[in-house]
Amino acid sequence: MTTFEDRERAFESQFAREEDFAFRVAARRNKLVAHWAASLMKLSADDADAYAKAVVQADFEEAGDDDVVRKLLGDLTAAGVEIDDAAIRRALDEHAAEAQRQLSAA
């Protein structure tokens, strides 16, 4: 019985590590894509950092990426940047790969 319990704990521990890593990748991705959007909006470095925090916070509104896409699309459109939902989702995918590379290297 101990072997089964040990395996169960090991699987639970692995699941927790994977979920933590996925959370950190999503947060890093949101920060990276926020800086990308800030450059399109021509924000200063300080404003870009504040904007990145706001985008990371926006991800906590609901599950999935729709809340982040909605925020980015609204902010970019308000700043006069012509962009669509698909372009933002592509940027999210590209920055997710970069975020994963950065966190895997660390």
Coordinates of N, CA and C in Angstrom, one line a residue:
M1 N 0.8 -1.2 0.0 CA 0.0 0.0 0.0 C 0.9 1.3 0.0
T2 N 2.0 1.2 0.6 CA 2.9 2.4 0.7 C 3.4 2.8 -0.7
T3 N 3.7 1.8 -1.5 CA 4.1 2.1 -2.9 C 3.1 2.9 -3.7
F4 N 1.8 2.4 -3.5 CA 0.7 3.1 -4.2 C 0.6 4.5 -3.7
E5 N 0.7 4.7 -2.4 CA 0.6 6.1 -1.8 C 1.8 6.9 -2.3
D6 N 2.9 6.4 -2.4 CA 4.1 7.1 -2.8 C 3.9 7.5 -4.3
R7 N 3.4 6.6 -5.1 CA 3.2 7.0 -6.5 C 2.1 8.1 -6.6
E8 N 1.1 8.0 -5.8 CA 0.0 9.0 -5.8 C 0.6 10.4 -5.4
R9 N 1.4 10.4 -4.4 CA 2.0 11.7 -4.0 C 2.9 12.2 -5.1
A10 N 3.7 11.3 -5.7 CA 4.6 11.8 -6.8 C 3.8 12.4 -7.9
F11 N 2.7 11.7 -8.3 CA 1.9 12.3 -9.4 C 1.2 13.6 -9.0
E12 N 0.8 13.7 -7.8 CA 0.2 15.0 -7.3 C 1.3 16.1 -7.3
S13 N 2.5 15.7 -6.9 CA 3.6 16.7 -6.8 C 3.9 17.2 -8.3
Q14 N 4.0 16.2 -9.2 CA 4.3 16.5 -10.6 C 3.2 17.4 -11.2
F15 N 2.0 17.1 -10.9 CA 0.8 17.9 -11.4 C 0.9 19.3 -10.9
A16 N 1.2 19.5 -9.6 CA 1.4 20.8 -9.0 C 2.5 21.6 -9.6
R17 N 3.6 21.0 -9.9 CA 4.8 21.6 -10.5 C 4.4 22.1 -12.0
E18 N 3.7 21.2 -12.7 CA 3.3 21.6 -14.1 C 2.3 22.7 -14.1
E19 N 1.3 22.7 -13.1 CA 0.4 23.8 -13.0 C 1.1 25.1 -12.7
D20 N 2.0 25.1 -11.8 CA 2.8 26.3 -11.4 C 3.6 26.8 -12.5
F21 N 4.2 25.9 -13.3 CA 4.9 26.3 -14.5 C 4.0 27.0 -15.5
A22 N 2.9 26.4 -15.8 CA 1.9 26.9 -16.7 C 1.4 28.3 -16.3
F23 N 1.2 28.5 -15.0 CA 0.8 29.8 -14.5 C 1.9 30.8 -14.7
R24 N 3.1 30.5 -14.4 CA 4.3 31.4 -14.6 C 4.5 31.7 -16.1
V25 N 4.3 30.7 -17.0 CA 4.4 31.0 -18.4 C 3.3 32.0 -18.9
A26 N 2.1 31.8 -18.4 CA 1.0 32.7 -18.8 C 1.3 34.1 -18.3
A27 N 1.7 34.2 -17.1 CA 2.0 35.6 -16.5 C 3.2 36.2 -17.3
R28 N 4.2 35.5 -17.6 CA 5.3 36.0 -18.4 C 4.9 36.4 -19.8
R29 N 4.1 35.5 -20.4 CA 3.6 35.8 -21.7 C 2.8 37.1 -21.7
N30 N 1.9 37.3 -20.7 CA 1.1 38.5 -20.7 C 2.0 39.7 -20.5
K31 N 3.0 39.6 -19.7 CA 3.9 40.7 -19.5 C 4.7 41.1 -20.9
L32 N 5.1 40.0 -21.6 CA 5.8 40.2 -22.8 C 4.9 40.9 -23.9
V33 N 3.7 40.3 -24.0 CA 2.7 40.9 -25.0 C 2.3 42.3 -24.6
A34 N 2.2 42.6 -23.3 CA 1.9 43.9 -22.9 C 2.9 44.9 -23.3
H35 N 4.2 44.5 -23.2 CA 5.3 45.4 -23.7 C 5.3 45.6 -25.2
W36 N 4.9 44.5 -25.9 CA 4.7 44.6 -27.3 C 3.6 45.6 -27.7
A37 N 2.5 45.5 -27.0 CA 1.4 46.4 -27.2 C 1.7 47.8 -26.8
A38 N 2.5 48.0 -25.7 CA 2.9 49.3 -25.3 C 3.8 50.0 -26.3
S39 N 4.6 49.2 -27.0 CA 5.5 49.7 -28.0 C 4.6 50.2 -29.2
L40 N 3.6 49.4 -29.5 CA 2.7 49.9 -30.6 C 1.9 51.1 -30.3
M41 N 1.6 51.3 -29.0 CA 0.9 52.5 -28.5 C 1.9 53.6 -28.2
K42 N 3.2 53.4 -28.3 CA 4.3 54.3 -28.1 C 4.2 54.9 -26.7
L43 N 4.1 54.0 -25.7 CA 4.1 54.3 -24.3 C 5.6 54.5 -23.8
S44 N 5.8 55.3 -22.8 CA 7.1 55.4 -22.2 C 7.5 54.2 -21.5
A45 N 8.7 54.0 -21.1 CA 9.1 52.8 -20.4 C 8.4 52.6 -19.1
D46 N 8.2 53.7 -18.3 CA 7.5 53.6 -17.0 C 6.0 53.3 -17.3
D47 N 5.4 53.9 -18.3 CA 4.0 53.6 -18.6 C 3.9 52.1 -19.1
A48 N 4.9 51.7 -19.9 CA 4.8 50.3 -20.4 C 4.9 49.3 -19.2
D49 N 5.7 49.6 -18.2 CA 5.8 48.7 -17.0 C 4.4 48.7 -16.3
A50 N 3.8 49.8 -16.1 CA 2.5 49.9 -15.5 C 1.5 49.2 -16.3
Y51 N 1.5 49.3 -17.6 CA 0.6 48.7 -18.5 C 0.7 47.2 -18.4
A52 N 2.0 46.7 -18.3 CA 2.2 45.3 -18.2 C 1.6 44.7 -17.0
K53 N 1.7 45.4 -15.9 CA 1.0 45.0 -14.7 C -0.5 44.9 -14.8
A54 N -1.0 45.9 -15.5 CA -2.5 45.9 -15.7 C -3.0 44.7 -16.6
V55 N -2.2 44.4 -17.6 CA -2.5 43.3 -18.5 C -2.4 42.0 -17.7
V56 N -1.4 41.8 -16.9 CA -1.3 40.6 -16.1 C -2.5 40.5 -15.1
Q57 N -2.9 41.6 -14.5 CA -4.1 41.6 -13.6 C -5.3 41.3 -14.4
A58 N -5.4 41.7 -15.6 CA -6.6 41.5 -16.4 C -6.8 40.0 -16.7
D59 N -5.8 39.2 -16.6 CA -5.9 37.8 -16.9 C -6.6 37.0 -15.8
F60 N -6.8 37.7 -14.6 CA -7.4 37.0 -13.5 C -9.0 37.2 -13.5
E61 N -9.5 38.0 -14.5 CA -10.9 38.2 -14.6 C -11.7 37.0 -14.9
E62 N -11.2 36.2 -15.8 CA -12.0 34.9 -16.2 C -10.9 33.9 -16.7
A63 N -11.4 32.7 -16.8 CA -10.5 31.6 -17.3 C -10.3 31.8 -18.8
G64 N -9.1 31.5 -19.3 CA -8.8 31.6 -20.7 C -8.2 32.9 -21.0
D65 N -8.0 33.1 -22.3 CA -7.3 34.3 -22.8 C -8.2 35.4 -23.2
D66 N -9.5 35.2 -23.2 CA -10.5 36.2 -23.8 C -10.4 37.5 -23.0
D67 N -10.2 37.5 -21.7 CA -10.1 38.8 -20.9 C -8.8 39.6 -21.3
V68 N -7.7 38.9 -21.6 CA -6.5 39.6 -22.0 C -6.7 40.1 -23.4
V69 N -7.2 39.3 -24.3 CA -7.5 39.8 -25.7 C -8.4 41.0 -25.7
R70 N -9.4 40.9 -24.9 CA -10.4 42.1 -24.8 C -9.7 43.3 -24.4
K71 N -8.8 43.2 -23.3 CA -8.1 44.4 -22.8 C -7.2 44.9 -23.9
L72 N -6.3 44.1 -24.4 CA -5.4 44.5 -25.4 C -6.1 45.1 -26.7
L73 N -7.1 44.5 -27.1 CA -7.8 45.0 -28.3 C -8.4 46.4 -28.0
G74 N -9.1 46.5 -26.8 CA -9.7 47.8 -26.5 C -8.6 48.9 -26.3
D75 N -7.5 48.6 -25.7 CA -6.5 49.6 -25.4 C -5.8 50.0 -26.7
L76 N -5.5 49.0 -27.6 CA -4.8 49.3 -28.8 C -5.7 50.1 -29.8
T77 N -7.0 49.7 -29.8 CA -7.9 50.4 -30.7 C -8.1 51.9 -30.2
A78 N -8.2 52.0 -28.9 CA -8.4 53.4 -28.3 C -7.1 54.2 -28.6
A79 N -6.0 53.6 -28.7 CA -4.8 54.4 -29.0 C -4.6 54.6 -30.5
G80 N -5.5 54.2 -31.3 CA -5.5 54.4 -32.7 C -4.7 53.4 -33.5
V81 N -4.4 52.3 -32.9 CA -3.6 51.2 -33.6 C -4.7 50.3 -34.3
E82 N -4.5 50.1 -35.6 CA -5.4 49.2 -36.3 C -4.9 47.8 -36.1
I83 N -5.7 47.0 -35.4 CA -5.3 45.6 -35.1 C -6.6 44.8 -34.9
D84 N -6.6 43.5 -35.2 CA -7.7 42.7 -34.9 C -7.5 41.6 -33.9
D85 N -8.5 40.9 -33.6 CA -8.4 39.8 -32.6 C -7.4 38.8 -33.0
A86 N -7.4 38.4 -34.3 CA -6.5 37.3 -34.7 C -5.0 37.7 -34.6
A87 N -4.7 39.0 -34.8 CA -3.3 39.5 -34.7 C -2.9 39.4 -33.2
I88 N -3.8 39.8 -32.3 CA -3.5 39.7 -30.9 C -3.3 38.3 -30.4
R89 N -4.1 37.4 -30.9 CA -4.0 36.0 -30.5 C -2.7 35.4 -31.1
R90 N -2.3 35.8 -32.3 CA -1.0 35.4 -32.8 C 0.2 35.9 -31.9
A91 N 0.1 37.1 -31.5 CA 1.1 37.7 -30.6 C 1.1 36.9 -29.3
L92 N 0.0 36.6 -28.8 CA 0.0 35.8 -27.5 C 0.7 34.5 -27.7
D93 N 0.4 33.8 -28.8 CA 1.1 32.5 -29.1 C 2.6 32.7 -29.2
E94 N 3.0 33.7 -30.0 CA 4.4 33.9 -30.2 C 5.1 34.2 -28.8
H95 N 4.5 35.1 -28.0 CA 5.1 35.4 -26.7 C 5.0 34.3 -25.7
A96 N 4.0 33.4 -25.9 CA 4.0 32.2 -25.0 C 5.2 31.3 -25.2
A97 N 5.5 31.2 -26.5 CA 6.7 30.4 -26.8 C 8.0 31.0 -26.2
E98 N 8.1 32.3 -26.3 CA 9.2 33.0 -25.8 C 9.2 32.9 -24.2
A99 N 8.1 33.1 -23.6 CA 8.0 33.0 -22.2 C 8.4 31.6 -21.7
Q100 N 8.0 30.6 -22.4 CA 8.4 29.2 -22.0 C 9.9 29.0 -22.2
R101 N 10.5 29.6 -23.3 CA 11.9 29.5 -23.4 C 12.6 30.2 -22.3
Q102 N 12.2 31.4 -21.9 CA 12.8 32.1 -20.9 C 12.7 31.4 -19.5
L103 N 11.6 30.8 -19.2 CA 11.4 30.2 -17.9 C 12.1 28.8 -17.9
S104 N 12.2 28.2 -19.0 CA 12.9 26.9 -19.1 C 14.4 27.1 -18.9
A105 N 14.9 28.2 -19.4 CA 16.3 28.5 -19.3 C 16.8 28.9 -17.9
A106 N 15.8 29.4 -17.2 CA 16.1 29.9 -15.8 C 16.3 28.8 -14.8

